[in-house]
Amino acid sequence: MLKREKPKERFGYDPQKVLRKLEELGKEILEEVRQGKNPYLDIPTRGLNNVYFDEVKRVIRMGDKLSRRYFLNVAHARKFMQTLLIAAYVKRLVSEGKHASLREAYYANKHTIPGTKENTFEDQSESDPVIEDLERMLGVLREEMHLTADRRGYVYGDITIRDGEDEFNTSKLGMGGWAVPGTVEHIQFVDINVDYALVVETAAMADRLIEEKFPKKERALIIATQGQASRGVRRLIHRLHYEEGLPIIVFTDGDPYGWYIYSTIKQGSINLAYLSEKLATPEAKFVGMTMDDIKKYGLENVTEKLKGIPPNKKGGPTGDYKRIIEEMNYPWFQTKEWQRQLKLALEWGVRIEQQALANKSLEFVAKKYLPEKIANEELLP
Amino acid sequence: MAKAKELFKEFKIQSVSEFFRRNAAMLGYTGKIRSLTTVVHEAVTNSLDACEEAGILPYVRVEIEELGREHYKIIVEDNGPGIPEKFITHVFGKMLAGTKAHRNIQSRGQQGIGISGAVMFAQITSGKATRVITSTGGDEIIEAWVKIDVEKNEGKIVKKLKHPNPTGWRGTRIELEVKNVKYVRSKQGVFWYLKLTAIANPHAHIELIEPDGKLIVFPRSSEEIPKPPVEMKPHPKGVMTDDVYRMAKKTRKNTVKRFLISEFSRISGKKIDELIKYIAAIRLINSEEDKRIKDELSERLAKGEVDLILRSYGRRAKKIIKEVQKLMEKPPEKLSWHEAEEIVEAFKYMKFLAPPTHGLRPIGEENIVKGLTGILKPEFVTAVTRPPKVYRGGIPFQVEVGLAYGGELESSFNLLRYANRVPLLFDAGACVTTMAARSVDWKRYKVEDLDRAPLTLLINVISVHVPYTSTGKQSIANEDEIYDEIRLAIMEAARRLQTYLSGKHRRLYQVRRKKTLQKYVPEIARALSILTGEPEEKIKEYFISLIEKKFETVEEALEQPVEAEADVEA
Ligand SMILES: Nc1ncnc2c1ncn2[C@@H]1O[C@H](COP(=O)(O)OP(=O)(O)O)[C@@H](O)[C@H]1O
Ligand SMILES: [Mg+2]
């Protein structure tokens, strides 16, 4: 049976740390300039050629390539200015205990540079990357800088959370559960009365499980990601696992998108490789949907065709096929079980949704499918 | 801010209104265009001077209303310190009544004939009183109509009103009605005059409303108020008999000796002993009948053989020296014209340290660049302010030159002449600035045809005593030292133009790069100030000097054409 394990990390949110790092950054630059040196910012390079898969920790990690952004270089100066603008903004946010969305951060820092027709930021697509740069440079999460990601996802189950002055049990907030905020850094877990967390891709499936009283009966915490897991949700999963010892089980559609969701929860993403250590949960396991489920539960007539051209056809592979082939190459999917699932998907050319299980009966997923698979530990790594 | 009252302490009165009636022409009131410009000049220079002394960033508005044929109303309004009520009649009614008139100071209005001259001109041509509205920012605004009583050399307030001043308005507005003048947009007219004034005073915001209602704004391009010039004691080599005589009459010192020591620069007690010997020698030489002997002795005196000459006269010399010593001990107001003459003559033979120059206030290279850039919008601009020099052995002066090229300039050569920042619009041909500018071999500096080049040259000559060619004060006399300084300054500026022209594109590129960096400095400084708590201004300075350093040499900057973010391994 799945049970809570010993915690491996401690609650570690410390706004002073962020402030100190920002101040240090400012002081270093000032010192350079004071000495008549060309000041620069060292920013770990983003993109595929600077990420690698850490076989030991089993997460996607950022390499050590750096871009050096010099003030005295005309091509860098604007970014240099933007980075410092955001850094100063973050300092104010954190020291005032306020939070802002990425959009707000954009608007707060956008203005016309005196004496020119140029704006400090022309578009949010300019400010977002600068925020990511700061995260990479300082090694702190955007959330720790009080910049909130989009909020998506909710939680339902017998756990008690403290959010500032509020304390509540997420199974007592109605069927909708507790909406995960953009930032979960400051959230504290007061009481945990569940044995594991079940991460569910679709809201429809999460709602079904809640209605069937699955969380109570199975002592499970439902975490609905509503598609790709937001940073807040991923961070929450990470913290629940490492700080509270909760095993993590992921339940998605049986298709390349669902598996990708699993893969980012587990290993981190290429975009956010620098944050893998804080966002990824390599110990997460996968319950379904798998290709094997189709055979085992007789769901053949509720599958759907994969989109795109298969690899053996002219012009292929495209669409879903292409995604699956890419995923087959992921280092963390280099296990017998996963290779088998992915190969079957390619062979059969089908996908299977979570909600296809309703074909059996509404309760089937809550009463039979999940409890059985989890109890028998029929889980993919 | 210097209080208006303090400025007025130095008020002195001279009696010459009659003189004006007869000499209007000499004072700038000749010709229909020039007379109008002169009226505006008197009012505007006063506004700028007053603001400068009071430490106010000037805002001057000039309005020319056409009332009829060759009949105008001229309105000049400023945000200066205002004029205290009891001085109104003095300021506007008495000739040579200025606060600056008797101070040895570099000033725009140099002889104090100033604004009362304009009042007089209005009175003579239109018969109308000048309307003055002024407030020192206190509770009331004074509105007064001023006329001049020509016989008594006295201002008369024809009508006076007091208004409450709820908004605390401060400044002076004068309205003069004049006839026999003409508003034309020529290079002798008001428009051109104000344009040149704006260039030389980038700290001033100047507006002009032309008779047809068109508003022209010469915006401020510098926030820095020039330091007011300081008074400098005259140098013995820079004075004439009249100066010594006049100064002796009004000094508070009780002996001629003390008067000379305290009111002139470079005269010490020891110099007085020397002066006594020289005056004695001059008296002895003048007593000689034979012209040949006289000349020979004078020549020897000029070589400094004063002791030898005196010795050759024996006891007679001793007696004369005693007399001169006595002269030095008498009260200065008893100094006769002839004695003043002797003193000045002796000064000519003597050697003195060069005069102090600290009182001169150039526009400054940076401000000339700002002024030329702000008003003319050239593509290239540079300025040279030469160190102060001395002419006629005792009069300090300083030359500055600004050069603007290309951009929005028309393809013709323009010479903007200034004396103590005041534009000179007339008699260009006789002016040392014109001669010096023309004497330069422009071809050597890549300017093939000066008259068709998009080139504007600004020349400002500043001095406590600018040597004008005439009382009209519109052209500067050809003093060797001044001529040489102007040439040196022009050649330096022209060399920079040449460098620019030969590497025009390369330079342009550099300038653009520099600007790109500079524009981010305020943003960066603010952010770093928030991050570190250091003052923004200081951070700004660091960055500005960093940029300056980088662009010091073009070559160095060109060595780093790498524009992409450099990848480095950590
Ligand atoms: N607009 C003004 N604001 C303040 N004071 C003024 C103004 N115009 C004139 N004055 C005062 O009146 C004096 C006389 O001016 P003016 O006759 O032009 O002689 P000058 O300018 O040579 O001193 C000035 O020195 C100044 O003290
Ligand atoms: Mg004047």
PDB file of N, CA and C in Angstrom, chain A residues 20-33 41 84 87 138, chain B residues 527-529 531-532 534 539:
ATOM      1  N   ARG A  20      18.626  39.800  -0.568  1.00  0.00           N
ATOM      2  CA  ARG A  20      20.093  39.828  -0.476  1.00  0.00           C
ATOM      3  C   ARG A  20      20.719  39.612  -1.853  1.00  0.00           C
ATOM      4  N   LYS A  21      20.170  38.648  -2.576  1.00  0.00           N
ATOM      5  CA  LYS A  21      20.753  38.358  -3.891  1.00  0.00           C
ATOM      6  C   LYS A  21      20.615  39.543  -4.838  1.00  0.00           C
ATOM      7  N   LEU A  22      19.473  40.202  -4.762  1.00  0.00           N
ATOM      8  CA  LEU A  22      19.258  41.352  -5.635  1.00  0.00           C
ATOM      9  C   LEU A  22      20.225  42.479  -5.279  1.00  0.00           C
ATOM     10  N   GLU A  23      20.372  42.716  -3.992  1.00  0.00           N
ATOM     11  CA  GLU A  23      21.277  43.764  -3.555  1.00  0.00           C
ATOM     12  C   GLU A  23      22.708  43.468  -4.008  1.00  0.00           C
ATOM     13  N   GLU A  24      23.091  42.209  -3.845  1.00  0.00           N
ATOM     14  CA  GLU A  24      24.435  41.807  -4.265  1.00  0.00           C
ATOM     15  C   GLU A  24      24.643  42.088  -5.745  1.00  0.00           C
ATOM     16  N   LEU A  25      23.646  41.703  -6.526  1.00  0.00           N
ATOM     17  CA  LEU A  25      23.710  41.927  -7.963  1.00  0.00           C
ATOM     18  C   LEU A  25      23.957  43.408  -8.245  1.00  0.00           C
ATOM     19  N   GLY A  26      23.151  44.272  -7.596  1.00  0.00           N
ATOM     20  CA  GLY A  26      23.287  45.713  -7.803  1.00  0.00           C
ATOM     21  C   GLY A  26      24.658  46.214  -7.393  1.00  0.00           C
ATOM     22  N   LYS A  27      25.109  45.764  -6.236  1.00  0.00           N
ATOM     23  CA  LYS A  27      26.391  46.244  -5.722  1.00  0.00           C
ATOM     24  C   LYS A  27      27.540  45.844  -6.624  1.00  0.00           C
ATOM     25  N   GLU A  28      27.482  44.605  -7.123  1.00  0.00           N
ATOM     26  CA  GLU A  28      28.561  44.147  -8.000  1.00  0.00           C
ATOM     27  C   GLU A  28      28.665  45.015  -9.241  1.00  0.00           C
ATOM     28  N   ILE A  29      27.512  45.284  -9.832  1.00  0.00           N
ATOM     29  CA  ILE A  29      27.515  46.091 -11.050  1.00  0.00           C
ATOM     30  C   ILE A  29      28.057  47.483 -10.761  1.00  0.00           C
ATOM     31  N   LEU A  30      27.557  48.057  -9.673  1.00  0.00           N
ATOM     32  CA  LEU A  30      27.988  49.397  -9.316  1.00  0.00           C
ATOM     33  C   LEU A  30      29.499  49.451  -9.102  1.00  0.00           C
ATOM     34  N   GLU A  31      30.012  48.427  -8.468  1.00  0.00           N
ATOM     35  CA  GLU A  31      31.439  48.384  -8.191  1.00  0.00           C
ATOM     36  C   GLU A  31      32.239  48.357  -9.495  1.00  0.00           C
ATOM     37  N   GLU A  32      31.772  47.537 -10.426  1.00  0.00           N
ATOM     38  CA  GLU A  32      32.444  47.463 -11.724  1.00  0.00           C
ATOM     39  C   GLU A  32      32.514  48.852 -12.372  1.00  0.00           C
ATOM     40  N   VAL A  33      31.344  49.493 -12.410  1.00  0.00           N
ATOM     41  CA  VAL A  33      31.276  50.789 -13.085  1.00  0.00           C
ATOM     42  C   VAL A  33      32.162  51.799 -12.385  1.00  0.00           C
ATOM     43  N   LEU A  41      26.185  41.189 -17.065  1.00  0.00           N
ATOM     44  CA  LEU A  41      25.362  40.219 -16.362  1.00  0.00           C
ATOM     45  C   LEU A  41      25.652  38.859 -16.985  1.00  0.00           C
ATOM     46  N   LEU A  84      17.844  45.106 -15.141  1.00  0.00           N
ATOM     47  CA  LEU A  84      17.964  45.851 -13.881  1.00  0.00           C
ATOM     48  C   LEU A  84      16.636  46.466 -13.463  1.00  0.00           C
ATOM     49  N   ALA A  87      14.748  43.747 -11.896  1.00  0.00           N
ATOM     50  CA  ALA A  87      15.366  43.408 -10.608  1.00  0.00           C
ATOM     51  C   ALA A  87      14.935  44.415  -9.540  1.00  0.00           C
ATOM     52  N   LEU A 138      19.887  34.324 -10.708  1.00  0.00           N
ATOM     53  CA  LEU A 138      19.912  34.362  -9.249  1.00  0.00           C
ATOM     54  C   LEU A 138      19.652  32.995  -8.641  1.00  0.00           C
TER      55      LEU A 138
ATOM     56  N   ALA B 527      17.187  52.144 -11.309  1.00  0.00           N
ATOM     57  CA  ALA B 527      17.067  50.756 -10.865  1.00  0.00           C
ATOM     58  C   ALA B 527      18.186  50.402  -9.882  1.00  0.00           C
ATOM     59  N   LEU B 528      19.407  50.790 -10.226  1.00  0.00           N
ATOM     60  CA  LEU B 528      20.536  50.443  -9.345  1.00  0.00           C
ATOM     61  C   LEU B 528      20.439  51.174  -8.014  1.00  0.00           C
ATOM     62  N   SER B 529      19.872  52.362  -8.060  1.00  0.00           N
ATOM     63  CA  SER B 529      19.701  53.097  -6.821  1.00  0.00           C
ATOM     64  C   SER B 529      18.718  52.363  -5.914  1.00  0.00           C
ATOM     65  N   LEU B 531      18.213  49.149  -5.998  1.00  0.00           N
ATOM     66  CA  LEU B 531      18.844  47.904  -5.574  1.00  0.00           C
ATOM     67  C   LEU B 531      19.907  48.110  -4.501  1.00  0.00           C
ATOM     68  N   THR B 532      20.643  49.218  -4.620  1.00  0.00           N
ATOM     69  CA  THR B 532      21.796  49.373  -3.733  1.00  0.00           C
ATOM     70  C   THR B 532      21.628  50.457  -2.688  1.00  0.00           C
ATOM     71  N   GLU B 534      22.284  53.480  -3.211  1.00  0.00           N
ATOM     72  CA  GLU B 534      23.190  54.599  -3.537  1.00  0.00           C
ATOM     73  C   GLU B 534      22.397  55.691  -4.258  1.00  0.00           C
ATOM     74  N   ILE B 539      25.256  57.439  -9.340  1.00  0.00           N
ATOM     75  CA  ILE B 539      25.318  56.282 -10.248  1.00  0.00           C
ATOM     76  C   ILE B 539      25.324  56.766 -11.686  1.00  0.00           C
TER      77      ILE B 539
END
